[in-house]
Amino acid sequence: MTKSYDFDVLVIGAGPGGYHAAIRAAQLGLKTACAERDAVGGVCLNVGCIPTKALLHAGETIAEAKHAADFGLTFGEQKLDIAKLNGWKDGIVKKLTGGVSSLFKANKVTHLVGEASFVDPHTVKVGDKTYTAGSIIIATGSEPAKLAGLEVDQDKIVDSTGALMVPDPVPARMLAVGGGVIGFEFAQVYTNMGSKVKVIEFLPTIIPGADADAVKAFQKAMEKQGIVVATQTKANKAEKKADGVHVELENVKTGEKTTEVFDRVLVAVGRRPRTDGLNAQAAGVEVTERGFIPADKQQRTNVPHIYSIGDVAGNPMLAHKAMKEGLVAAEVIAGKPAEQDAVAIPGVVYTSPELAWVGLTEEEAKKLGYEVKTGNFPFSASGRAMTLQQTDGFVKMVVEKDTDLLLGVHIVGPHASDMLGEAGLALEMAATATDIALTIHAHPTLGEAVLEAAEAVHKQAIHIMNR
C-alpha cells in the first residue's frame, strides 16, 4: 500500500458488512479505519435482525405457554410488562454493539464517528475532518422504503424501526403493508402479544422468491395462528382519526375499494439503498437510478480501488450476504485470491414455524431447463417435532433427475434456519441427495427430516408412505 495515505483501507459504514470488512482488513495487516454516522452494528444489530428476533422469542414464549397445558404444565394468568420487554431487547442490542466496538479496539481498527462523503477518489470527509485511503469500501446499507399515502410518524404509522418499540397497551388491531419477511415477522410478534393482525401483499403470493409449496404451507400456518392474509391488495391512503387509522384498501385484481380501521399500521414494502449524502460522483463511482452501487465478484466498483458491499451493492439485502462480501473486499485489497462465488445465498423468515430456503425453487429449476424430482418429508412424522409441539411444515428437496445433484432445499418448520447450514454446504460441495441420505443424522433430531427428504427423493423414506 502507498504510505502517503492516512489509511490503507477506509470502510464507510459499520453494519454487518462494514465491520466484517474492517476487522478482516486489519487482521491481514492493513491500516484500517471504519466510519459510522450512527451506532456501530448498523441496521441489523440496532434496529433489524437482532431486536426483531428478541421480540419474536418473547412472543413465541407466550404462545408456547398457552399450549403447555397440553402436557400438564399450567401457569397463572400471563402478564406482559412492556417496559421490561423493551428494556431487555435494548439491552441485547447494547451488549452486541459494545462487542463490535471492543473488536475494533482489539484489532486496531480506527473508529471514525460522523457522516462520510467523498471529496475525491481517495479522500473522504467524516464529520468535519478529512482522511485519505488507498482503498475505500462503501458499506452504507439500506433504509425502509416509503409508500405514498402512508406517511410514517413512528407512532400510529410505523416502519420496521418504529415497530420494534412495542407500545403499551399493545394495539388491538394492526395492519402490515407488505407480505415479505419483515411484514410476517412483526405480524407474528404482535399476534402473540394480543393484536389482531392483517397482512396485505400487492403481488399474487407472499414471500417473493420462496418455493410455492413452502409458501402455501407457511401461509396456512400463519392463518391458523389468526393472522389474516390478503394478496393482490394495496393500501392507497391512511387517515388518522380518534378511533384509529382509517386505511383505504384496494383489490388490485377487481379494483374494489374498502376502508378498514387499525390502531397501528406497519409499512414494510421493502428497503432502499443509502447513498444520499455520500457524494459518490466526486469519486467517479457509478450509482444506478435506484441508488445502488454495482460491484463485480471481487466487490470492485467501476473505480478499481473503491469497493461496494452489502445492501448498497444490490439484492438480496441480507446481513449474511453483506458479511461475506465484506470479507471478500478486504481480502482482495490485501492481495488474496478472493471473490464472491457463493452457489446460493440462504433466505429465512424467523417466525414460528420458520420458512427457510437455499438454492433453486422447483419452478426456478424447471425454467432453467432442469428435469427435476423432489422429496418431501413432513414434520408431522418427526418424533422430535412432536416433543416440541411443532409439527407444521416439511422439508422439500429439489434435485436434478438424471444426476441426483442437489439444486435446492426448502424448509417450513421449527428451527428451519438452523437446519439450512447442512443444505448450504451440500450445495457448495455439489452433493447429491444420495450423499445426504448416506450421512448418519443423530436421533431424535429435527435434522433427520433433511435425511428423510433425501430418501424420499428415491421413494425410500422410512417414516412416511412413498408414493
C-alpha positions as a printed NumPy array, in Angstrom:
array([[  0.   ,   0.   ,   0.   ],
       [  1.124,   3.571,  -0.695],
       [  2.454,   5.115,   2.524],
       [  1.246,   8.636,   1.721],
       [ -2.364,   7.834,   2.672],
       [ -3.772,   8.11 ,   6.19 ],
       [ -5.125,   4.575,   5.92 ],
       [ -4.646,   1.579,   3.684],
       [ -8.385,   0.894,   3.891],
       [-11.29 ,   3.121,   4.899],
       [-14.687,   1.469,   5.299],
       [-17.788,   3.659,   5.118],
       [-20.424,   2.084,   7.347],
       [-20.099,  -0.191,  10.393],
       [-23.012,  -2.533,   9.733],
       [-22.511,  -6.31 ,   9.373],
       [-20.716,  -5.93 ,   6.04 ],
       [-18.685,  -2.927,   7.089],
       [-17.393,  -4.221,  10.393],
       [-16.573,  -7.62 ,   8.895],
       [-14.593,  -5.86 ,   6.156],
       [-12.769,  -3.609,   8.608],
       [-11.806,  -6.393,  11.001],
       [-10.639,  -8.739,   8.229],
       [ -8.577,  -5.955,   6.623],
       [ -6.916,  -5.258,   9.976],
       [ -6.324,  -8.99 ,  10.534],
       [ -4.475,  -9.033,   7.213],
       [ -2.122,  -6.292,   8.342],
       [ -3.733,  -3.274,   6.689],
       [ -4.029,   0.055,   8.482],
       [ -7.801,   0.325,   8.663],
       [-10.484,   2.83 ,   9.641],
       [-14.252,   2.457,   9.733],
       [-16.572,   5.471,   9.604],
       [-20.11 ,   5.318,  11.027],
       [-22.633,   8.105,  11.486],
       [-24.896,   6.134,  13.807],
       [-24.219,   3.273,  16.225],
       [-21.846,   0.501,  15.167],
       [-23.587,  -2.681,  14.089],
       [-25.787,  -0.953,  11.533],
       [-29.452,  -1.691,  10.974],
       [-29.044,  -5.403,  11.733],
       [-27.746,  -5.113,  15.287],
       [-29.572,  -1.915,  16.24 ],
       [-32.985,  -1.891,  14.563],
       [-33.18 ,  -5.059,  12.497],
       [-32.17 ,  -8.705,  12.799],
       [-31.261,  -8.837,  16.477],
       [-34.013,  -6.834,  18.218],
       [-36.641,  -8.388,  15.936],
       [-35.521, -11.868,  16.953],
       [-35.671, -10.851,  20.607],
       [-39.312,  -9.841,  20.203],
       [-40.071, -12.998,  18.239],
       [-38.641, -15.104,  21.066],
       [-40.75 , -13.26 ,  23.617],
       [-43.868, -13.761,  21.507],
       [-43.112, -17.44 ,  20.906],
       [-42.676, -17.966,  24.651],
       [-46.141, -16.502,  25.212],
       [-47.579, -18.834,  22.569],
       [-45.782, -21.883,  23.955],
       [-47.003, -21.15 ,  27.471],
       [-50.587, -21.194,  26.227],
       [-50.117, -24.726,  24.898],
       [-48.132, -26.088,  27.853],
       [-51.326, -27.352,  29.461],
       [-51.413, -29.986,  26.698],
       [-48.649, -31.847,  28.524],
       [-49.737, -30.981,  32.044],
       [-47.944, -27.715,  32.749],
       [-50.172, -24.825,  33.79 ],
       [-49.357, -21.213,  34.628],
       [-51.199, -18.361,  36.242],
       [-52.591, -15.505,  34.172],
       [-49.996, -14.109,  31.781],
       [-48.952, -10.512,  32.278],
       [-46.703,  -8.735,  29.809],
       [-44.501,  -5.931,  31.179],
       [-43.968,  -3.87 ,  28.021],
       [-41.361,  -1.565,  29.573],
       [-39.305,  -4.52 ,  30.78 ],
       [-39.658,  -6.239,  27.398],
       [-38.367,  -3.195,  25.535],
       [-35.565,  -2.768,  28.061],
       [-34.483,  -6.402,  27.743],
       [-34.455,  -6.105,  23.942],
       [-32.436,  -2.896,  24.052],
       [-30.005,  -4.49 ,  26.495],
       [-29.17 ,  -7.226,  24.   ],
       [-28.547,  -4.598,  21.333],
       [-26.276,  -2.601,  23.656],
       [-24.241,  -5.681,  24.538],
       [-23.726,  -6.653,  20.893],
       [-22.858,  -3.16 ,  19.64 ],
       [-20.45 ,  -2.83 ,  22.549],
       [-18.914,  -6.092,  21.406],
       [-18.29 ,  -4.691,  17.927],
       [-16.585,  -1.633,  19.428],
       [-14.377,  -3.926,  21.505],
       [-13.493,  -5.942,  18.418],
       [-12.459,  -2.737,  16.645],
       [-10.124,  -1.892,  19.501],
       [ -8.728,  -5.416,  19.732],
       [ -7.965,  -5.44 ,  16.009],
       [ -6.676,  -1.838,  15.979],
       [ -9.393,  -0.561,  13.664],
       [ -9.758,   3.206,  13.949],
       [-13.408,   4.095,  14.549],
       [-14.332,   7.406,  12.893],
       [-17.59 ,   8.966,  14.087],
       [-19.663,  11.023,  11.67 ],
       [-21.335,  11.011,   8.274],
       [-18.919,  10.183,   5.468],
       [-18.849,  11.696,   1.994],
       [-16.361,  11.599,  -0.833],
       [-14.171,  14.596,  -1.603],
       [-12.25 ,  12.851,  -4.382],
       [-11.423,   9.217,  -5.303],
       [ -9.002,   8.823,  -2.381],
       [-10.378,  11.356,   0.127],
       [-13.366,  11.041,   2.421],
       [-14.781,  13.672,   4.736],
       [-16.071,  12.293,   8.056],
       [-17.814,  14.928,  10.138],
       [-15.596,  17.999,   9.831],
       [-12.338,  16.128,   9.174],
       [-10.922,  14.593,   6.003],
       [ -8.991,  11.342,   5.593],
       [ -7.229,   9.679,   2.695],
       [ -7.067,   5.974,   1.925],
       [ -5.512,   3.72 ,  -0.677],
       [ -8.713,   1.675,  -0.907],
       [-12.254,   2.545,   0.159],
       [-15.137,   0.172,   0.879],
       [-18.686,   1.529,   0.631],
       [-20.957,  -0.277,   3.106],
       [-23.685,   2.284,   3.709],
       [-26.532,  -0.241,   3.874],
       [-30.202,   0.489,   3.329],
       [-33.276,   2.033,   4.917],
       [-37.027,   1.305,   4.833],
       [-38.733,   2.185,   1.564],
       [-41.531,   4.727,   1.757],
       [-45.077,   4.375,   0.485],
       [-47.068,   7.307,  -0.842],
       [-50.239,   7.916,   1.137],
       [-48.9  ,   6.254,   4.3  ],
       [-46.556,   8.771,   5.904],
       [-44.582,   7.204,   8.752],
       [-44.793,   9.008,  12.108],
       [-43.3  ,   6.116,  14.178],
       [-46.404,   6.182,  16.356],
       [-49.6  ,   5.16 ,  14.588],
       [-47.929,   4.516,  11.232],
       [-44.519,   2.903,  11.616],
       [-41.75 ,   1.309,   9.62 ],
       [-39.639,  -1.604,  10.847],
       [-37.707,   0.677,  13.202],
       [-40.834,   2.055,  14.856],
       [-42.437,  -1.379,  15.105],
       [-39.578,  -2.5  ,  17.37 ],
       [-40.851,  -0.278,  20.151],
       [-43.912,  -2.182,  21.361],
       [-46.459,   0.323,  22.733],
       [-48.359,  -0.079,  25.986],
       [-51.074,  -1.122,  25.555],
       [-50.368,  -3.387,  22.604],
       [-52.509,  -2.255,  19.635],
       [-55.719,  -4.26 ,  19.358],
       [-55.796,  -4.026,  15.546],
       [-52.726,  -3.919,  13.327],
       [-52.129,  -3.815,   9.581],
       [-48.864,  -4.922,   7.984],
       [-48.473,  -3.492,   4.493],
       [-46.153,  -5.924,   2.721],
       [-46.179,  -9.706,   2.783],
       [-42.448, -10.219,   2.933],
       [-40.075, -11.233,   5.717],
       [-40.461,  -8.043,   7.758],
       [-44.243,  -7.958,   7.45 ],
       [-44.721, -11.507,   8.705],
       [-42.131, -11.386,  11.468],
       [-43.809,  -8.372,  13.026],
       [-47.25 ,  -9.827,  12.309],
       [-46.39 , -12.807,  14.481],
       [-44.782, -10.675,  17.211],
       [-47.9  ,  -8.568,  17.601],
       [-50.282, -11.515,  17.177],
       [-48.607, -13.373,  20.04 ],
       [-48.846, -10.263,  22.171],
       [-52.581,  -9.946,  21.618],
       [-53.117,  -7.944,  18.435],
       [-55.453,  -8.938,  15.627],
       [-53.192,  -8.596,  12.599],
       [-53.887,  -8.375,   8.893],
       [-51.117,  -8.664,   6.293],
       [-51.655,  -7.352,   2.767],
       [-49.447,  -8.02 ,  -0.239],
       [-49.618,  -6.352,  -3.66 ],
       [-48.396,  -9.471,  -5.503],
       [-50.419, -12.676,  -6.014],
       [-48.268, -14.505,  -3.469],
       [-46.451, -13.735,  -0.219],
       [-42.699, -14.143,   0.493],
       [-41.39 , -13.485,  -3.039],
       [-38.58 , -15.817,  -4.064],
       [-39.602, -18.735,  -1.843],
       [-40.81 , -22.096,  -3.142],
       [-44.527, -22.182,  -3.96 ],
       [-45.234, -25.319,  -1.905],
       [-43.344, -23.897,   1.06 ],
       [-45.187, -20.582,   0.825],
       [-48.539, -22.371,   0.75 ],
       [-47.7  , -24.309,   3.919],
       [-46.274, -21.193,   5.576],
       [-49.385, -19.115,   4.837],
       [-51.607, -21.888,   6.172],
       [-49.607, -21.932,   9.412],
       [-49.835, -18.137,   9.783],
       [-53.58 , -18.145,   9.183],
       [-54.018, -20.945,  11.719],
       [-52.466, -18.607,  14.272],
       [-55.05 , -15.946,  13.496],
       [-53.149, -13.733,  11.04 ],
       [-55.371, -12.62 ,   8.155],
       [-53.577, -12.656,   4.781],
       [-54.843, -10.767,   1.723],
       [-52.829, -10.934,  -1.508],
       [-53.269,  -8.718,  -4.576],
       [-54.216,  -5.934,  -2.195],
       [-52.718,  -2.48 ,  -1.783],
       [-53.102,   0.391,   0.67 ],
       [-53.914,   3.634,  -1.121],
       [-54.026,   6.077,   1.757],
       [-54.375,   6.361,   5.509],
       [-56.096,   8.937,   7.695],
       [-55.565,   9.182,  11.444],
       [-58.772,   9.736,  13.391],
       [-59.853,   9.491,  17.012],
       [-60.918,   5.85 ,  16.671],
       [-57.8  ,   4.731,  14.793],
       [-56.08 ,   4.822,  11.428],
       [-58.547,   4.58 ,   8.54 ],
       [-56.862,   2.806,   5.638],
       [-58.267,   2.576,   2.129],
       [-57.529,  -0.891,   0.744],
       [-57.894,  -1.847,  -2.9  ],
       [-58.089,  -5.258,  -4.529],
       [-55.726,  -4.796,  -7.471],
       [-57.451,  -7.548,  -9.441],
       [-61.039,  -6.308,  -9.16 ],
       [-60.483,  -2.639,  -8.293],
       [-62.838,  -2.923,  -5.298],
       [-62.041,  -0.465,  -2.512],
       [-62.829,  -0.77 ,   1.189],
       [-61.851,   1.172,   4.283],
       [-60.704,  -0.595,   7.447],
       [-59.671,   0.834,  10.821],
       [-56.477,  -0.138,  12.677],
       [-54.695,   1.023,  15.799],
       [-51.259,   0.699,  14.221],
       [-50.056,   0.35 ,  10.631],
       [-46.684,  -1.114,   9.677],
       [-45.241,  -0.083,   6.309],
       [-42.997,  -2.981,   5.229],
       [-42.732,  -2.625,   1.456],
       [-39.015,  -3.27 ,   1.161],
       [-35.824,  -1.29 ,   1.596],
       [-33.796,   1.13 ,  -0.498],
       [-30.024,   1.681,  -0.576],
       [-28.477,   4.501,   1.424],
       [-26.403,   6.67 ,  -0.888],
       [-27.841,  10.102,  -0.093],
       [-25.083,  12.423,   1.068],
       [-22.311,  10.026,   0.025],
       [-21.305,  12.326,  -2.87 ],
       [-20.181,   9.296,  -4.86 ],
       [-19.934,  11.37 ,  -8.03 ],
       [-16.917,  13.184,  -6.558],
       [-15.084,   9.853,  -6.675],
       [-16.449,   8.915, -10.103],
       [-18.38 ,   5.977,  -8.649],
       [-21.347,   4.746, -10.664],
       [-24.725,   4.914,  -8.867],
       [-27.813,   3.441, -10.531],
       [-31.156,   5.219, -10.798],
       [-32.391,   3.161,  -7.822],
       [-29.417,   4.222,  -5.727],
       [-27.379,   1.015,  -5.85 ],
       [-23.608,   0.966,  -6.364],
       [-22.888,  -2.069,  -8.576],
       [-19.864,  -4.258,  -7.927],
       [-18.179,  -7.222,  -9.606],
       [-17.392, -10.581,  -7.986],
       [-14.436,  -9.021,  -6.187],
       [-16.743,  -6.239,  -4.982],
       [-14.957,  -3.607,  -7.099],
       [-16.991,  -0.693,  -8.415],
       [-16.208,   0.993, -11.732],
       [-13.383,   2.745,  -9.833],
       [-10.858,  -0.08 ,  -9.204],
       [ -9.736,   0.924,  -5.684],
       [-13.299,   1.602,  -4.445],
       [-15.47 ,  -1.35 ,  -3.383],
       [-19.192,  -1.768,  -2.7  ],
       [-20.663,  -4.388,  -0.35 ],
       [-23.944,  -5.353,   1.306],
       [-27.339,  -3.795,   0.7  ],
       [-25.936,  -0.831,  -1.225],
       [-24.327,  -3.228,  -3.725],
       [-27.683,  -4.798,  -4.639],
       [-30.098,  -7.589,  -3.8  ],
       [-30.555,  -9.736,  -1.86 ],
       [-30.45 ,  -7.315,   1.066],
       [-29.322,  -9.782,   3.721],
       [-26.824,  -9.381,   6.555],
       [-25.064, -12.672,   5.859],
       [-24.587, -11.731,   2.219],
       [-23.066,  -8.406,   3.345],
       [-20.727, -10.184,   5.766],
       [-19.362, -12.447,   3.034],
       [-18.908,  -9.547,   0.627],
       [-17.072,  -7.573,   3.314],
       [-14.576, -10.392,   3.791],
       [-14.112, -10.703,   0.034],
       [-13.411,  -6.983,  -0.422],
       [-10.879,  -6.892,   2.416],
       [ -9.083,  -9.976,   1.14 ],
       [ -8.933,  -8.655,  -2.437],
       [ -7.412,  -5.396,  -1.183],
       [ -4.831,  -7.43 ,   0.739],
       [ -3.896,  -9.273,  -2.448],
       [ -5.67 , -12.524,  -1.666],
       [ -7.358, -14.558,  -4.467],
       [-10.89 , -13.937,  -3.226],
       [-14.253, -13.369,  -4.902],
       [-17.951, -13.685,  -4.141],
       [-18.628, -17.114,  -5.632],
       [-21.452, -18.448,  -3.448],
       [-23.556, -21.097,  -5.169],
       [-26.603, -19.959,  -3.217],
       [-27.485, -17.426,  -0.534],
       [-29.972, -18.625,   2.109],
       [-33.191, -16.813,   2.965],
       [-35.145, -17.073,   6.217],
       [-38.391, -15.843,   7.756],
       [-37.836, -16.189,  11.521],
       [-41.43 , -16.807,  12.518],
       [-42.741, -19.961,  14.168],
       [-42.747, -22.097,  12.095],
       [-39.765, -20.684,  10.254],
       [-39.578, -20.583,   6.474],
       [-36.038, -21.118,   5.188],
       [-34.58 , -21.904,   1.8  ],
       [-31.32 , -22.126,  -0.106],
       [-30.771, -22.83 ,  -3.789],
       [-33.311, -23.114,  -6.577],
       [-37.049, -23.484,  -6.144],
       [-38.739, -26.227,  -8.121],
       [-40.159, -23.637, -10.523],
       [-36.8  , -21.886, -10.994],
       [-35.052, -25.181, -11.701],
       [-37.586, -26.106, -14.377],
       [-37.302, -22.673, -16.009],
       [-33.532, -23.177, -16.201],
       [-34.089, -26.41 , -18.109],
       [-33.512, -28.963, -15.385],
       [-35.611, -32.108, -15.284],
       [-36.257, -32.338, -11.571],
       [-37.551, -34.68 ,  -8.953],
       [-38.433, -33.788,  -5.395],
       [-38.555, -35.385,  -1.985],
       [-40.795, -34.169,   0.842],
       [-40.841, -35.135,   4.492],
       [-43.454, -33.65 ,   6.886],
       [-42.619, -32.667,  10.464],
       [-45.872, -34.345,  11.476],
       [-43.904, -37.601,  11.085],
       [-40.964, -36.379,  13.166],
       [-40.781, -37.622,  16.742],
       [-38.618, -34.67 ,  17.768],
       [-41.076, -32.192,  16.284],
       [-43.876, -33.872,  18.223],
       [-41.985, -33.424,  21.503],
       [-41.634, -29.739,  20.679],
       [-45.35 , -29.391,  19.818],
       [-44.269, -28.003,  16.443],
       [-45.371, -30.334,  13.679],
       [-46.4  , -27.83 ,  10.984],
       [-44.413, -27.844,   7.76 ],
       [-41.955, -30.05 ,   5.926],
       [-38.563, -30.36 ,   4.263],
       [-38.603, -30.282,   0.472],
       [-35.578, -31.263,  -1.584],
       [-35.214, -30.37 ,  -5.273],
       [-32.698, -32.439,  -7.286],
       [-31.756, -32.977, -10.91 ],
       [-33.386, -36.197, -12.081],
       [-30.526, -37.762, -14.053],
       [-27.538, -36.819, -11.882],
       [-29.227, -36.72 ,  -8.431],
       [-27.464, -33.349,  -7.95 ],
       [-28.961, -31.229,  -5.174],
       [-30.464, -27.992,  -6.547],
       [-32.36 , -26.55 ,  -3.585],
       [-33.75 , -27.204,  -0.127],
       [-36.885, -25.567,   1.295],
       [-37.986, -25.94 ,   4.897],
       [-41.102, -24.841,   6.751],
       [-40.874, -25.857,  10.374],
       [-39.213, -25.458,  13.762],
       [-35.572, -24.297,  13.693],
       [-35.579, -24.408,   9.897],
       [-32.833, -21.777,   9.751],
       [-30.506, -23.929,  11.854],
       [-31.017, -26.914,   9.55 ],
       [-30.263, -24.846,   6.472],
       [-26.494, -24.87 ,   7.07 ],
       [-26.276, -28.536,   6.065],
       [-28.187, -27.801,   2.863],
       [-25.994, -24.806,   2.025],
       [-22.82 , -26.834,   2.493],
       [-24.259, -29.643,   0.374],
       [-24.958, -27.191,  -2.456],
       [-21.467, -25.677,  -2.225],
       [-19.927, -29.17 ,  -2.314],
       [-22.098, -30.237,  -5.279],
       [-23.566, -33.034,  -3.183],
       [-26.306, -35.368,  -4.314],
       [-29.448, -36.419,  -2.495],
       [-27.763, -39.788,  -2.045],
       [-24.813, -38.116,  -0.257],
       [-27.223, -36.65 ,   2.287],
       [-29.171, -39.894,   2.622],
       [-25.954, -41.802,   3.347],
       [-24.971, -39.358,   6.103],
       [-25.954, -40.596,   9.575],
       [-28.016, -37.974,  11.398],
       [-28.426, -38.051,  15.174],
       [-31.714, -39.405,  16.503],
       [-34.019, -37.921,  17.586],
       [-33.389, -34.596,  15.897],
       [-35.208, -32.228,  13.584],
       [-32.326, -32.642,  11.153],
       [-33.466, -36.193,  10.436],
       [-36.195, -34.598,   8.327],
       [-33.492, -33.493,   5.881],
       [-32.23 , -37.068,   5.655],
       [-35.752, -38.407,   5.164],
       [-36.466, -35.82 ,   2.449],
       [-33.339, -37.024,   0.644],
       [-34.554, -40.613,   0.993],
       [-37.979, -39.551,  -0.246],
       [-36.384, -38.36 ,  -3.497],
       [-35.701, -42.044,  -4.193],
       [-39.011, -43.239,  -2.7  ],
       [-37.131, -44.829,   0.203],
       [-38.104, -42.687,   3.207],
       [-38.726, -44.854,   6.254],
       [-41.258, -42.881,   8.259],
       [-43.747, -41.95 ,   5.519],
       [-45.513, -43.801,   2.713],
       [-43.518, -43.42 ,  -0.515],
       [-45.971, -42.802,  -3.311]])
